[in-house]
């Protein structure tokens, strides 16, 4: 039996020079990768992150997953979908079932596109996308359609940003149900400290080399499939369930000016009317919370039982759309 030389004695001290001259130094037995990970975990002083490897694209998907989802990520020249442009798009299509179990990846598309204006230096710093990278590049809208058209649900990690840009790129996105993996999953209850994709990936036990938009799509897919929480109910199952529920957007039109701080503290946001919404404070709530919110407005804000603020009911087909 081969003995492994111990660098330290039983008390943790290194042997004195010259002592035990008859003892031969032997090469330690090589540890497997699994053993190294296990030993580091057992110390309680290390946290191991596994490199995230993209799932293989399957040409013949397994039966039992009749629905199709598409994860979308875009990089743009700015934040305004009315004047800024997409410079990169990534899309990963996958199958899933009615309970939110994810099946196989069935399609991938990734492309850069040269905008009509120079890419701002700040955008290059944020995205790593330079003028040279996008020179003469163009998004193939036929391929985009082929990936997106079968989708029962389009998912973006901040759908309020990506959906308007995608709809400006192609009409195929306009008639789709959308879900937002930032706002429609309770990440905090699952033990996550933030909602940025980088935080979610790290806390799920992965790291990835997110050089391209499609890399972020693959990373989000893994987080949605595995990321913490109650046993048997993945973040994607929670997201899909949320996408099936309707919501209501309430506009506190003509609310007293001195109530603005209270409305803001309650989660209302201001609309100046330039985006097509009423010029007012507004909030979006679940359908089953609508009566309580109206009661709050009538008793605490308007102080009038018959107050009837405008309400817009939304489904996944309407949510995250530009006004």
Short mmCIF file of N, CA and C in Angstrom, two decimals, residues 151-290:
data_model
loop_
_atom_site.label_atom_id
_atom_site.label_comp_id
_atom_site.label_asym_id
_atom_site.label_seq_id
_atom_site.Cartn_x
_atom_site.Cartn_y
_atom_site.Cartn_z
N UNK A 151 -43.19 30.09 -30.74
CA UNK A 151 -43.13 30.30 -29.29
C UNK A 151 -44.51 30.53 -28.67
N UNK A 152 -44.77 29.83 -27.58
CA UNK A 152 -45.95 30.10 -26.77
C UNK A 152 -45.66 31.19 -25.74
N UNK A 153 -44.38 31.40 -25.43
CA UNK A 153 -43.99 32.41 -24.45
C UNK A 153 -42.59 32.91 -24.79
N UNK A 154 -42.43 34.24 -24.77
CA UNK A 154 -41.12 34.86 -24.96
C UNK A 154 -40.68 35.42 -23.61
N UNK A 155 -39.47 35.09 -23.21
CA UNK A 155 -38.95 35.49 -21.89
C UNK A 155 -37.75 36.40 -22.08
N UNK A 156 -37.71 37.46 -21.32
CA UNK A 156 -36.54 38.35 -21.30
C UNK A 156 -36.24 38.74 -19.86
N UNK A 157 -34.97 38.95 -19.59
CA UNK A 157 -34.58 39.37 -18.24
C UNK A 157 -34.60 40.90 -18.20
N UNK A 158 -35.79 41.43 -18.13
CA UNK A 158 -36.19 42.84 -18.19
C UNK A 158 -36.97 43.04 -19.48
N UNK A 159 -38.14 42.41 -19.51
CA UNK A 159 -38.96 42.42 -20.72
C UNK A 159 -39.45 43.82 -21.07
N UNK A 160 -39.58 44.70 -20.07
CA UNK A 160 -39.99 46.06 -20.35
C UNK A 160 -39.00 46.80 -21.22
N UNK A 161 -37.75 46.37 -21.21
CA UNK A 161 -36.73 46.95 -22.08
C UNK A 161 -36.70 46.22 -23.42
N UNK A 162 -36.62 44.89 -23.39
CA UNK A 162 -36.39 44.13 -24.63
C UNK A 162 -37.60 44.09 -25.55
N UNK A 163 -38.81 44.01 -24.99
CA UNK A 163 -39.98 43.86 -25.87
C UNK A 163 -40.13 45.04 -26.84
N UNK A 164 -40.09 46.30 -26.40
CA UNK A 164 -40.24 47.39 -27.37
C UNK A 164 -39.17 47.37 -28.47
N UNK A 165 -37.94 47.04 -28.13
CA UNK A 165 -36.89 46.97 -29.14
C UNK A 165 -37.15 45.82 -30.12
N UNK A 166 -37.58 44.68 -29.59
CA UNK A 166 -37.85 43.53 -30.46
C UNK A 166 -39.03 43.80 -31.39
N UNK A 167 -40.08 44.46 -30.88
CA UNK A 167 -41.22 44.78 -31.72
C UNK A 167 -40.85 45.79 -32.81
N UNK A 168 -39.90 46.67 -32.50
CA UNK A 168 -39.43 47.61 -33.52
C UNK A 168 -38.60 46.88 -34.58
N UNK A 169 -37.97 45.78 -34.18
CA UNK A 169 -37.15 45.00 -35.11
C UNK A 169 -38.00 44.16 -36.05
N UNK A 170 -39.03 43.48 -35.49
CA UNK A 170 -39.84 42.57 -36.30
C UNK A 170 -41.25 42.46 -35.73
N UNK A 171 -42.26 42.42 -36.58
CA UNK A 171 -43.65 42.28 -36.10
C UNK A 171 -43.93 40.91 -35.50
N UNK A 172 -43.05 39.94 -35.67
CA UNK A 172 -43.27 38.60 -35.13
C UNK A 172 -43.38 38.64 -33.61
N UNK A 173 -42.74 39.63 -32.98
CA UNK A 173 -42.75 39.72 -31.52
C UNK A 173 -44.04 40.32 -30.97
N UNK A 174 -44.78 41.04 -31.80
CA UNK A 174 -45.92 41.82 -31.31
C UNK A 174 -47.08 40.97 -30.82
N UNK A 175 -47.31 39.83 -31.45
CA UNK A 175 -48.45 39.01 -31.09
C UNK A 175 -48.14 37.93 -30.08
N UNK A 176 -46.98 38.00 -29.45
CA UNK A 176 -46.56 36.95 -28.54
C UNK A 176 -46.86 37.30 -27.08
N UNK A 177 -47.04 36.26 -26.27
CA UNK A 177 -47.11 36.43 -24.82
C UNK A 177 -45.68 36.58 -24.31
N UNK A 178 -45.49 37.56 -23.41
CA UNK A 178 -44.16 37.84 -22.88
C UNK A 178 -44.15 37.62 -21.37
N UNK A 179 -42.99 37.25 -20.86
CA UNK A 179 -42.79 37.13 -19.42
C UNK A 179 -41.45 37.75 -19.06
N UNK A 180 -41.37 38.30 -17.85
CA UNK A 180 -40.16 38.98 -17.39
C UNK A 180 -39.56 38.21 -16.22
N UNK A 181 -38.34 37.71 -16.39
CA UNK A 181 -37.71 36.91 -15.34
C UNK A 181 -37.14 37.77 -14.22
N UNK A 182 -37.21 39.10 -14.36
CA UNK A 182 -36.84 39.98 -13.24
C UNK A 182 -38.03 40.20 -12.33
N UNK A 183 -39.14 40.65 -12.90
CA UNK A 183 -40.27 41.12 -12.08
C UNK A 183 -41.30 40.05 -11.74
N UNK A 184 -41.29 38.91 -12.44
CA UNK A 184 -42.35 37.92 -12.23
C UNK A 184 -41.88 36.68 -11.48
N UNK A 185 -40.70 36.76 -10.89
CA UNK A 185 -40.19 35.69 -10.02
C UNK A 185 -39.77 36.32 -8.71
N UNK A 186 -40.17 35.72 -7.61
CA UNK A 186 -39.77 36.22 -6.29
C UNK A 186 -38.41 35.64 -5.94
N UNK A 187 -37.38 36.27 -6.47
CA UNK A 187 -36.02 35.75 -6.27
C UNK A 187 -35.61 35.82 -4.80
N UNK A 188 -36.05 36.85 -4.09
CA UNK A 188 -35.66 37.00 -2.68
C UNK A 188 -36.12 35.81 -1.85
N UNK A 189 -37.33 35.32 -2.10
CA UNK A 189 -37.83 34.18 -1.34
C UNK A 189 -37.06 32.91 -1.65
N UNK A 190 -36.35 32.91 -2.76
CA UNK A 190 -35.52 31.76 -3.13
C UNK A 190 -34.09 31.90 -2.64
N UNK A 191 -33.83 32.95 -1.87
CA UNK A 191 -32.51 33.12 -1.27
C UNK A 191 -31.53 33.91 -2.09
N UNK A 192 -31.99 34.54 -3.17
CA UNK A 192 -31.11 35.34 -4.01
C UNK A 192 -31.05 36.78 -3.50
N UNK A 193 -29.86 37.36 -3.55
CA UNK A 193 -29.66 38.69 -2.99
C UNK A 193 -29.89 39.81 -3.99
N UNK A 194 -30.07 39.50 -5.25
CA UNK A 194 -30.31 40.51 -6.27
C UNK A 194 -30.98 39.87 -7.46
N UNK A 195 -31.35 40.69 -8.44
CA UNK A 195 -32.02 40.16 -9.62
C UNK A 195 -31.19 40.30 -10.89
N UNK A 196 -30.03 40.94 -10.80
CA UNK A 196 -29.17 41.01 -11.97
C UNK A 196 -28.74 39.59 -12.35
N UNK A 197 -28.63 39.36 -13.65
CA UNK A 197 -28.33 38.01 -14.11
C UNK A 197 -27.01 37.50 -13.54
N UNK A 198 -26.01 38.37 -13.44
CA UNK A 198 -24.73 37.95 -12.88
C UNK A 198 -24.86 37.43 -11.46
N UNK A 199 -25.68 38.11 -10.62
CA UNK A 199 -25.91 37.65 -9.26
C UNK A 199 -26.60 36.29 -9.26
N UNK A 200 -27.63 36.16 -10.09
CA UNK A 200 -28.40 34.92 -10.11
C UNK A 200 -27.53 33.74 -10.54
N UNK A 201 -26.71 33.95 -11.54
CA UNK A 201 -25.85 32.87 -12.02
C UNK A 201 -24.88 32.43 -10.93
N UNK A 202 -24.24 33.41 -10.28
CA UNK A 202 -23.28 33.09 -9.24
C UNK A 202 -23.91 32.39 -8.06
N UNK A 203 -25.07 32.88 -7.62
CA UNK A 203 -25.71 32.27 -6.46
C UNK A 203 -26.34 30.92 -6.78
N UNK A 204 -26.57 30.66 -8.06
CA UNK A 204 -27.05 29.33 -8.46
C UNK A 204 -25.90 28.34 -8.56
N UNK A 205 -24.66 28.82 -8.38
CA UNK A 205 -23.50 27.92 -8.38
C UNK A 205 -22.78 27.82 -9.70
N UNK A 206 -22.99 28.81 -10.58
CA UNK A 206 -22.36 28.78 -11.89
C UNK A 206 -21.53 30.05 -12.14
N UNK A 207 -20.68 29.97 -13.14
CA UNK A 207 -20.12 31.16 -13.76
C UNK A 207 -20.16 30.93 -15.26
N UNK A 208 -20.20 32.01 -16.02
CA UNK A 208 -20.21 31.86 -17.48
C UNK A 208 -19.45 33.00 -18.11
N UNK A 209 -19.02 32.76 -19.31
CA UNK A 209 -18.29 33.77 -20.06
C UNK A 209 -19.29 34.47 -20.97
N UNK A 210 -19.90 35.49 -20.43
CA UNK A 210 -21.00 36.14 -21.13
C UNK A 210 -20.55 37.17 -22.14
N UNK A 211 -19.87 36.71 -23.19
CA UNK A 211 -19.38 37.64 -24.19
C UNK A 211 -20.47 38.04 -25.19
N UNK A 212 -21.44 37.18 -25.40
CA UNK A 212 -22.47 37.44 -26.39
C UNK A 212 -23.85 37.33 -25.75
N UNK A 213 -24.83 37.95 -26.41
CA UNK A 213 -26.19 37.93 -25.90
C UNK A 213 -26.72 36.52 -25.75
N UNK A 214 -26.37 35.64 -26.68
CA UNK A 214 -26.88 34.27 -26.62
C UNK A 214 -26.29 33.52 -25.43
N UNK A 215 -25.09 33.91 -24.98
CA UNK A 215 -24.52 33.29 -23.78
C UNK A 215 -25.38 33.61 -22.56
N UNK A 216 -25.87 34.84 -22.49
CA UNK A 216 -26.74 35.22 -21.39
C UNK A 216 -28.08 34.47 -21.46
N UNK A 217 -28.54 34.20 -22.68
CA UNK A 217 -29.78 33.42 -22.83
C UNK A 217 -29.60 32.01 -22.26
N UNK A 218 -28.50 31.36 -22.60
CA UNK A 218 -28.24 30.03 -22.08
C UNK A 218 -28.08 30.06 -20.56
N UNK A 219 -27.42 31.10 -20.06
CA UNK A 219 -27.22 31.22 -18.61
C UNK A 219 -28.56 31.38 -17.90
N UNK A 220 -29.44 32.23 -18.44
CA UNK A 220 -30.75 32.43 -17.83
C UNK A 220 -31.56 31.14 -17.85
N UNK A 221 -31.44 30.37 -18.92
CA UNK A 221 -32.17 29.11 -19.01
C UNK A 221 -31.80 28.19 -17.85
N UNK A 222 -30.50 28.11 -17.52
CA UNK A 222 -30.08 27.24 -16.43
C UNK A 222 -30.58 27.75 -15.08
N UNK A 223 -30.53 29.05 -14.88
CA UNK A 223 -31.03 29.62 -13.62
C UNK A 223 -32.52 29.35 -13.49
N UNK A 224 -33.27 29.50 -14.57
CA UNK A 224 -34.70 29.26 -14.53
C UNK A 224 -35.01 27.78 -14.27
N UNK A 225 -34.14 26.91 -14.75
CA UNK A 225 -34.39 25.48 -14.61
C UNK A 225 -34.03 24.95 -13.23
N UNK A 226 -33.07 25.60 -12.54
CA UNK A 226 -32.54 25.00 -11.33
C UNK A 226 -32.52 25.91 -10.11
N UNK A 227 -32.72 27.20 -10.28
CA UNK A 227 -32.33 28.16 -9.26
C UNK A 227 -33.09 28.20 -7.96
N UNK A 228 -32.85 27.27 -7.05
CA UNK A 228 -33.27 27.40 -5.66
C UNK A 228 -34.77 27.39 -5.44
N UNK A 229 -35.15 27.51 -4.18
CA UNK A 229 -36.57 27.59 -3.82
C UNK A 229 -37.14 26.24 -3.43
N UNK A 230 -38.45 26.17 -3.40
CA UNK A 230 -39.12 24.96 -2.94
C UNK A 230 -38.84 23.80 -3.87
N UNK A 231 -38.70 22.63 -3.30
CA UNK A 231 -38.38 21.44 -4.08
C UNK A 231 -39.44 21.19 -5.13
N UNK A 232 -38.98 20.92 -6.34
CA UNK A 232 -39.90 20.55 -7.41
C UNK A 232 -40.56 21.72 -8.12
N UNK A 233 -40.32 22.93 -7.66
CA UNK A 233 -40.93 24.09 -8.32
C UNK A 233 -39.82 25.05 -8.73
N UNK A 234 -39.47 25.01 -9.97
CA UNK A 234 -38.37 25.80 -10.47
C UNK A 234 -38.78 27.26 -10.65
N UNK A 235 -37.81 28.16 -10.78
CA UNK A 235 -38.17 29.54 -11.10
C UNK A 235 -38.97 29.65 -12.39
N UNK A 236 -38.67 28.78 -13.37
CA UNK A 236 -39.45 28.86 -14.61
C UNK A 236 -40.90 28.48 -14.38
N UNK A 237 -41.15 27.48 -13.51
CA UNK A 237 -42.53 27.12 -13.21
C UNK A 237 -43.26 28.30 -12.59
N UNK A 238 -42.58 29.03 -11.70
CA UNK A 238 -43.18 30.22 -11.10
C UNK A 238 -43.43 31.30 -12.15
N UNK A 239 -42.49 31.47 -13.05
CA UNK A 239 -42.62 32.48 -14.10
C UNK A 239 -43.77 32.15 -15.05
N UNK A 240 -43.86 30.89 -15.44
CA UNK A 240 -44.93 30.50 -16.36
C UNK A 240 -46.29 30.66 -15.71
N UNK A 241 -46.39 30.29 -14.44
CA UNK A 241 -47.65 30.47 -13.72
C UNK A 241 -48.04 31.94 -13.65
N UNK A 242 -47.04 32.80 -13.37
CA UNK A 242 -47.32 34.24 -13.30
C UNK A 242 -47.78 34.79 -14.64
N UNK A 243 -47.23 34.25 -15.72
CA UNK A 243 -47.59 34.75 -17.05
C UNK A 243 -49.03 34.40 -17.42
N UNK A 244 -49.59 33.42 -16.74
CA UNK A 244 -50.97 33.01 -17.05
C UNK A 244 -52.01 33.88 -16.35
N UNK A 245 -51.56 34.67 -15.37
CA UNK A 245 -52.49 35.51 -14.61
C UNK A 245 -52.61 36.90 -15.22
N UNK A 246 -53.81 37.43 -15.22
CA UNK A 246 -53.99 38.81 -15.69
C UNK A 246 -53.66 39.77 -14.56
N UNK A 247 -53.32 40.99 -14.92
CA UNK A 247 -52.99 42.03 -13.96
C UNK A 247 -53.77 43.29 -14.32
N UNK A 248 -53.75 44.25 -13.42
CA UNK A 248 -54.48 45.50 -13.67
C UNK A 248 -53.56 46.68 -13.42
N UNK A 249 -53.59 47.62 -14.31
CA UNK A 249 -52.83 48.86 -14.16
C UNK A 249 -53.82 49.97 -13.80
N UNK A 250 -53.59 50.60 -12.65
CA UNK A 250 -54.49 51.64 -12.14
C UNK A 250 -53.80 52.99 -12.27
N UNK A 251 -54.50 53.95 -12.83
CA UNK A 251 -53.97 55.30 -13.00
C UNK A 251 -54.67 56.24 -12.02
N UNK A 252 -53.92 56.75 -11.07
CA UNK A 252 -54.49 57.63 -10.05
C UNK A 252 -54.62 59.05 -10.60
N UNK A 253 -55.44 59.19 -11.64
CA UNK A 253 -55.63 60.47 -12.30
C UNK A 253 -56.24 61.50 -11.35
N UNK A 254 -55.76 62.74 -11.46
CA UNK A 254 -56.28 63.85 -10.66
C UNK A 254 -56.14 63.62 -9.15
N UNK A 255 -55.14 62.83 -8.77
CA UNK A 255 -54.91 62.65 -7.33
C UNK A 255 -54.33 63.93 -6.75
N UNK A 256 -54.63 64.24 -5.49
CA UNK A 256 -54.12 65.47 -4.88
C UNK A 256 -52.59 65.53 -4.91
N UNK A 257 -52.06 66.69 -5.18
CA UNK A 257 -50.61 66.85 -5.28
C UNK A 257 -49.91 66.46 -3.99
N UNK A 258 -50.53 66.77 -2.86
CA UNK A 258 -49.87 66.49 -1.59
C UNK A 258 -49.84 65.00 -1.24
N UNK A 259 -50.42 64.15 -2.12
CA UNK A 259 -50.38 62.70 -1.89
C UNK A 259 -49.26 62.03 -2.67
N UNK A 260 -48.47 62.82 -3.42
CA UNK A 260 -47.48 62.22 -4.32
C UNK A 260 -46.44 61.38 -3.57
N UNK A 261 -45.99 61.85 -2.42
CA UNK A 261 -44.99 61.09 -1.67
C UNK A 261 -45.55 59.77 -1.16
N UNK A 262 -46.79 59.81 -0.72
CA UNK A 262 -47.43 58.59 -0.23
C UNK A 262 -47.64 57.59 -1.36
N UNK A 263 -48.06 58.09 -2.52
CA UNK A 263 -48.23 57.20 -3.67
C UNK A 263 -46.90 56.59 -4.11
N UNK A 264 -45.87 57.41 -4.13
CA UNK A 264 -44.55 56.91 -4.52
C UNK A 264 -44.07 55.85 -3.56
N UNK A 265 -44.27 56.09 -2.27
CA UNK A 265 -43.86 55.12 -1.26
C UNK A 265 -44.61 53.80 -1.40
N UNK A 266 -45.82 53.85 -1.94
CA UNK A 266 -46.63 52.64 -2.10
C UNK A 266 -46.28 51.89 -3.38
N UNK A 267 -45.40 52.45 -4.20
CA UNK A 267 -44.98 51.77 -5.43
C UNK A 267 -45.52 52.36 -6.70
N UNK A 268 -46.24 53.48 -6.61
CA UNK A 268 -46.75 54.13 -7.82
C UNK A 268 -45.62 54.83 -8.54
N UNK A 269 -45.74 54.88 -9.87
CA UNK A 269 -44.76 55.58 -10.70
C UNK A 269 -45.45 56.70 -11.46
N UNK A 270 -44.67 57.72 -11.80
CA UNK A 270 -45.24 58.87 -12.48
C UNK A 270 -45.15 58.71 -13.99
N UNK A 271 -46.23 59.01 -14.67
CA UNK A 271 -46.25 59.08 -16.13
C UNK A 271 -46.56 60.50 -16.54
N UNK A 272 -45.70 61.09 -17.38
CA UNK A 272 -45.91 62.48 -17.79
C UNK A 272 -46.84 62.60 -18.99
N UNK A 273 -47.38 61.46 -19.44
CA UNK A 273 -48.32 61.49 -20.55
C UNK A 273 -47.69 61.38 -21.92
N UNK A 274 -46.36 61.45 -21.98
CA UNK A 274 -45.70 61.43 -23.29
C UNK A 274 -45.64 60.04 -23.89
N UNK A 275 -45.87 59.01 -23.08
CA UNK A 275 -45.80 57.64 -23.59
C UNK A 275 -47.17 57.06 -23.92
N UNK A 276 -48.19 57.92 -23.96
CA UNK A 276 -49.53 57.45 -24.31
C UNK A 276 -50.39 57.09 -23.12
N UNK A 277 -49.78 56.99 -21.94
CA UNK A 277 -50.56 56.72 -20.74
C UNK A 277 -51.14 58.02 -20.21
N UNK A 278 -52.18 57.95 -19.36
CA UNK A 278 -52.68 59.18 -18.73
C UNK A 278 -51.58 59.85 -17.91
N UNK A 279 -51.63 61.16 -17.84
CA UNK A 279 -50.66 61.92 -17.04
C UNK A 279 -51.06 61.77 -15.58
N UNK A 280 -50.40 60.86 -14.89
CA UNK A 280 -50.81 60.54 -13.52
C UNK A 280 -49.81 59.60 -12.88
N UNK A 281 -50.01 59.36 -11.58
CA UNK A 281 -49.32 58.28 -10.90
C UNK A 281 -50.05 56.98 -11.23
N UNK A 282 -49.29 55.89 -11.40
CA UNK A 282 -49.91 54.62 -11.74
C UNK A 282 -49.17 53.46 -11.07
N UNK A 283 -49.90 52.35 -10.93
CA UNK A 283 -49.32 51.15 -10.35
C UNK A 283 -49.94 49.94 -11.03
N UNK A 284 -49.20 48.85 -11.06
CA UNK A 284 -49.72 47.62 -11.63
C UNK A 284 -49.85 46.59 -10.52
N UNK A 285 -51.00 45.95 -10.41
CA UNK A 285 -51.25 44.99 -9.34
C UNK A 285 -51.85 43.72 -9.93
N UNK A 286 -51.77 42.65 -9.16
CA UNK A 286 -52.44 41.41 -9.54
C UNK A 286 -53.95 41.62 -9.53
N UNK A 287 -54.65 40.85 -10.35
CA UNK A 287 -56.11 41.00 -10.46
C UNK A 287 -56.79 40.84 -9.10
N UNK A 288 -56.29 39.90 -8.28
CA UNK A 288 -56.96 39.68 -6.99
C UNK A 288 -56.63 40.76 -5.96
N UNK A 289 -55.71 41.67 -6.30
CA UNK A 289 -55.39 42.78 -5.39
C UNK A 289 -56.06 44.08 -5.83
N UNK A 290 -56.80 44.02 -6.92
CA UNK A 290 -57.39 45.24 -7.49
C UNK A 290 -58.38 45.90 -6.52
#
